[in-house]
Each structure stands twice: as structure tokens, then as C-alpha cells.
Coordinates of C-alpha atoms in Angstrom, one line a residue:
M287 CA 0.0 0.0 0.0
C288 CA 2.8 2.4 0.8
S289 CA 6.5 2.4 1.0
S290 CA 9.3 4.4 2.6
R291 CA 11.4 6.8 0.6
A292 CA 14.9 5.3 0.5
E293 CA 18.1 6.9 -0.6
A294 CA 19.9 5.2 -3.5
T295 CA 22.9 5.7 -5.7
P296 CA 22.2 8.6 -8.1
R297 CA 20.9 7.6 -11.5
P298 CA 19.8 9.7 -14.6
W299 CA 16.5 10.0 -12.8
C300 CA 15.3 8.7 -9.5
A301 CA 11.7 7.6 -8.9
S302 CA 9.4 9.2 -6.4
W303 CA 5.8 7.9 -6.3
T304 CA 2.2 8.9 -6.2
R305 CA -0.7 6.4 -5.7
K306 CA -4.1 7.2 -7.1
A307 CA -6.9 5.1 -5.6
T308 CA -9.8 5.0 -8.0
S309 CA -12.1 3.3 -5.5
A310 CA -12.2 2.0 -2.0
S311 CA -10.2 -1.0 -3.2
S312 CA -7.3 1.5 -3.7
A313 CA -6.1 0.3 -7.1
G314 CA -3.2 2.6 -7.9
K315 CA -0.7 3.9 -10.4
E316 CA 2.8 5.0 -9.6
A317 CA 4.5 7.7 -11.7
A318 CA 7.1 10.3 -10.9
V319 CA 10.6 11.3 -11.9
R320 CA 13.3 12.9 -9.8
S321 CA 16.0 15.1 -11.2
C322 CA 19.3 14.0 -9.6
P323 CA 21.4 16.9 -8.3
S324 CA 24.3 15.9 -10.5
D325 CA 22.2 16.4 -13.6
A326 CA 21.4 20.1 -12.9
R327 CA 22.8 23.1 -14.7
S328 CA 23.0 26.7 -13.7
S329 CA 19.6 28.3 -13.3
R330 CA 20.5 31.1 -15.7
T331 CA 21.2 28.6 -18.5
P332 CA 18.3 26.1 -19.1
P333 CA 19.7 22.6 -19.1
R334 CA 20.5 21.1 -22.6
S335 CA 22.3 17.9 -21.7
G336 CA 21.4 14.4 -22.6
R337 CA 20.3 13.9 -19.1
W338 CA 17.9 16.8 -19.4
R339 CA 16.5 15.4 -22.6
R340 CA 15.8 12.1 -20.7
W341 CA 14.2 14.1 -18.0
G342 CA 12.0 15.9 -20.5
A343 CA 11.2 12.6 -22.2
A344 CA 10.2 11.1 -18.8
A345 CA 7.9 14.1 -18.2
A346 CA 6.3 13.5 -21.6
R347 CA 5.9 9.8 -20.7
L348 CA 4.1 10.8 -17.5
G349 CA 1.9 13.1 -19.6
Y350 CA 1.6 16.8 -19.5
P351 CA 0.5 18.8 -17.5
V352 CA 3.1 18.0 -14.8
A353 CA 4.2 19.5 -11.6
L354 CA 7.7 20.6 -10.6
K355 CA 8.5 20.9 -6.9
T356 CA 11.5 20.9 -4.6
T357 CA 12.1 18.1 -2.1
A358 CA 14.7 19.7 0.1
P359 CA 13.8 19.2 3.8
H360 CA 13.6 23.0 4.6
L361 CA 11.1 23.5 1.6
R362 CA 9.1 20.3 1.9
H363 CA 5.4 20.8 2.7
R364 CA 6.0 24.6 2.5
P365 CA 4.1 25.7 -0.7
D366 CA 4.0 29.2 0.7
L367 CA 7.7 29.5 0.0
G368 CA 7.2 29.0 -3.8
G369 CA 8.9 25.7 -4.3
V370 CA 6.0 24.2 -6.3
R371 CA 5.0 24.9 -9.9
L372 CA 1.8 23.3 -11.1
D373 CA 0.0 22.6 -14.5
L374 CA 3.2 22.8 -16.6
A375 CA 1.7 22.0 -20.0
S376 CA 4.9 21.7 -22.1
E377 CA 8.6 21.1 -22.0
G378 CA 9.1 24.8 -22.5
Q379 CA 7.1 25.6 -19.4
L380 CA 9.0 23.0 -17.5
R381 CA 12.3 24.5 -18.5
T382 CA 11.1 28.0 -17.5
A383 CA 9.8 26.8 -14.1
Y384 CA 13.1 25.0 -13.5
A385 CA 15.1 28.1 -14.2
E386 CA 12.8 30.2 -12.0
L387 CA 13.1 27.8 -9.0
T388 CA 16.9 27.6 -9.2
E389 CA 17.2 31.4 -9.7
V390 CA 15.1 32.3 -6.7
L391 CA 15.5 29.4 -4.2
G392 CA 19.0 28.0 -4.7
K393 CA 21.2 25.6 -6.5
P394 CA 19.7 22.3 -7.9
E395 CA 21.7 20.2 -5.5
E396 CA 20.1 22.1 -2.6
L397 CA 16.6 22.0 -4.0
L398 CA 16.5 18.4 -5.2
P399 CA 13.8 19.2 -7.8
V400 CA 11.2 16.5 -8.7
V401 CA 8.9 16.2 -11.7
Q402 CA 5.6 14.5 -11.0
A403 CA 2.4 13.8 -12.9
M404 CA -0.5 16.1 -11.9
V405 CA -3.2 14.5 -9.8
P406 CA -6.9 15.5 -9.6
R407 CA -7.6 18.5 -7.4
G408 CA -9.0 17.8 -4.0
V409 CA -8.6 18.4 -0.3
D410 CA -5.1 18.0 1.2
T411 CA -5.0 15.8 4.2
V412 CA -2.4 14.1 6.5
V413 CA -2.5 10.5 7.7
R414 CA 0.0 9.5 10.4
S415 CA 0.7 6.7 12.8
A416 CA 3.1 6.8 15.7
I417 CA 3.9 4.9 18.9
D418 CA 2.8 6.6 22.2
P419 CA 4.6 5.2 25.3
A420 CA 1.3 5.2 27.3
V421 CA -1.1 3.7 24.8
G422 CA 0.9 2.1 22.0
A423 CA 0.2 2.7 18.3
V424 CA -2.0 5.6 17.5
L425 CA -3.6 6.6 14.1
S426 CA -3.9 10.3 13.4
F427 CA -5.7 12.3 10.8
G428 CA -6.1 15.9 9.9
L429 CA -6.2 18.4 7.1
S430 CA -3.0 19.7 5.7
G431 CA -2.1 23.4 6.1
A432 CA -1.1 26.1 8.5
A433 CA -4.6 26.7 9.8
S434 CA -5.1 23.1 10.9
E435 CA -1.7 23.0 12.5
L436 CA -2.3 26.3 14.4
L437 CA -5.6 25.1 15.7
G438 CA -4.4 21.6 16.6
D439 CA -7.2 20.2 14.5
T440 CA -6.0 16.6 14.5
A441 CA -8.0 13.5 15.6
H442 CA -6.6 10.3 17.0
R443 CA -7.7 6.6 17.4
L444 CA -6.0 3.6 18.8
V445 CA -4.6 0.9 16.5
P446 CA -6.1 -1.4 15.4
A447 CA -8.9 0.9 14.2
T448 CA -12.3 -0.4 13.0
D449 CA -14.3 0.9 10.1
R450 CA -16.5 2.7 12.6
D451 CA -13.4 4.2 14.2
V452 CA -12.1 5.7 10.9
A453 CA -15.5 7.0 9.9
D454 CA -15.7 8.9 13.3
L455 CA -12.1 10.0 12.8
V456 CA -12.8 11.7 9.5
R457 CA -15.9 13.4 10.8
S458 CA -14.5 14.5 14.2
L459 CA -12.4 17.4 12.8
R460 CA -13.6 20.9 13.1
T461 CA -12.6 21.4 9.5
A462 CA -14.5 18.2 8.4
P463 CA -17.1 20.2 6.4
L464 CA -14.4 20.8 3.8
L465 CA -14.6 17.1 3.0
F466 CA -18.4 17.1 2.6
G467 CA -19.2 19.9 0.2
W468 CA -18.7 23.1 2.2
R469 CA -20.1 26.2 0.5
G470 CA -21.0 24.3 -2.7
S471 CA -17.7 22.5 -3.3
A472 CA -17.8 18.9 -4.5
P473 CA -17.7 16.3 -1.7
V474 CA -14.6 14.2 -1.7
D475 CA -14.3 10.4 -1.8
T476 CA -14.6 9.7 1.9
P477 CA -14.8 5.9 1.4
A478 CA -11.4 5.9 -0.3
L479 CA -10.1 8.1 2.6
E480 CA -11.5 5.7 5.2
E481 CA -9.9 2.8 3.3
I482 CA -6.4 4.2 3.4
L483 CA -6.8 4.9 7.2
L484 CA -7.8 1.3 7.7
R485 CA -4.8 0.1 5.7
V486 CA -2.3 2.2 7.6
S487 CA -3.9 0.9 10.9
R488 CA -3.6 -2.7 9.6
L489 CA 0.0 -2.2 8.5
V490 CA 1.1 -0.9 11.8
D491 CA -0.8 -3.5 13.7
D492 CA 0.5 -6.4 11.6
H493 CA 4.2 -5.2 11.7
P494 CA 5.3 -3.9 15.1
E495 CA 8.6 -2.9 13.5
V496 CA 6.8 -0.1 11.7
V497 CA 7.0 2.5 14.4
A498 CA 6.0 5.6 12.4
V499 CA 4.1 6.3 9.2
S500 CA 3.5 9.7 7.6
L501 CA 1.5 10.2 4.4
E502 CA 1.5 13.9 3.5
P503 CA -0.2 15.2 1.6
V504 CA -3.0 12.8 0.8
V505 CA -5.1 14.7 -1.8
V506 CA -8.6 13.4 -1.6
A507 CA -10.6 14.2 -4.8
P508 CA -14.3 13.7 -5.6
R509 CA -13.2 10.3 -7.0
G510 CA -10.2 8.6 -5.5
L511 CA -7.2 10.0 -3.8
S512 CA -3.4 10.4 -4.3
V513 CA -0.6 10.0 -1.8
L514 CA 2.1 12.6 -2.8
G515 CA 4.5 11.9 0.0
A516 CA 5.2 8.9 2.2
T517 CA 7.6 8.2 5.0
V518 CA 7.8 4.9 6.9
R519 CA 10.2 4.5 9.9
L520 CA 11.4 1.0 10.9
A521 CA 12.9 0.2 14.3
P522 CA 12.8 -2.5 17.0
P523 CA 9.3 -2.2 18.6
P524 CA 9.3 -0.7 22.1
P525 CA 8.6 -3.1 24.9
R526 CA 5.1 -3.2 26.3
T527 CA 5.0 -3.4 30.1
D528 CA 1.3 -3.7 30.6
L529 CA -1.0 -6.5 29.5
G530 CA -4.4 -4.9 30.0
P531 CA -6.6 -3.2 27.4
R532 CA -5.8 0.3 26.4
S533 CA -8.2 3.1 25.7
L534 CA -7.9 6.6 24.3
P535 CA -10.5 9.4 24.7
S536 CA -12.2 10.6 21.6
Y537 CA -11.1 14.1 20.4

């Protein structure tokens, strides 16, 4: 269902991934291309190398329009800093966007630019799981963005979560109306969202060595969803000193 993002020996392009679930069964398609730092040229001179041609060919294979974004840690999940360019409809627009990013934000080896296929518009959400020393594995859900972070609008349930748990989890947010057609917007595919929450819960419950999962953002569209970033952390599971049932208050 999901995978960690691992470091590998640089190649002409490096794969990132997006998963588009077309139904609650979460059938997906993976497609993305990373520009390796060693392939980048000066921002003032649009790249013309063979590697750039392969990069452009990969973007064409993904299908225009595409998105160009930085993956540097200090810019990740910060669209307000301008590290994302969307709806690039041609190789010319892709070259221009690349030059703008490297001109304004820094060198390619600092930005780690990525070309990805565009996904359907929707509501950006965050799905996480972590180990709490007091109660064990906890599944968390919230909407992506500064407003939700400032308000602390995140809901939690214990793992393993049931279908009723995840349905309540989605609807317990103060910002939940954005998922259900607020002010005339199209309602999103909540069954697909509930399915991915159940799958993360099952993953963590079945594999204690998975101590943390972060899917951010998960773009939930009117039909299906796309996971644009995924991190999974593996470690020896922490020892459990209690044997009784655990409970967590609803938020």
C-alpha cells in the first residue's frame, strides 16, 4: 500500500511515487521522476544535456501537464515558499519553471527538484501513525495546512482501528465540512479516505517494527485519492510493560 522513501545511488533520474486510488479498493498507479542533483545546470542557463532530454522525455511519458517541486527538507510541505509549480503544459514551461526555481531558491543540488504527474484537485489531508509510550500505536488524521496546525485540529484513534473508528475519525475534525461539500464545493471520496486509514492501521498492527508512518499530503478528490509523499520508519518495537486493554479518549 505504501513504501518508505529510500536513498539510492544517483541515476539519470530517481523515482518518487504517487498512488491514485480509483475506488475504496485502492487500485493505484505509480508515476514520478526525480531530477538528480548531478544532472542540474545553472539556473541562468536552461539545461540542454542528454540527461535533461531524458528528464523531459520522462515528463512526456508521465503526460503533460506535470508538476515541478522541490524536495529539500527545509522546503518540503511549504508551498508558501514558492517551491512548487503546477500545471506545466509543455517542456518549454517545464524548463522555464526549473530556471525560476533555481534562480530564486538556490542551486539544484540544494533544492532536489522533482517532476511528477499532476493529480486531480481535491482536499489536502495528512495521515500518520506513531507509537505513544502510554497507549501504543495511534492513528492520526487531519487536514494539511497552517490553519489546521495552528488550531491543533487533528484527531486520533488507537490501532487497530475499526471501520467505525475511521468513519468517526474523519468526521470529528472541526474542518471536516471541507470534505463534505462546504459552500457548494464537491464532496470528496470519503470511502477511499477511510480505506487508506484502515490500511495504515492494519500495516502498523501487523508489523510492530513499523514505528511511524507519515502520508503527507494525501489529496482526496471527488473520486479517488493520491498520496504525494510517504515516509515509513522501521525500528525495534518498544517493549510493552502492561497486559491490559488500552483506551484513548475521543477528540
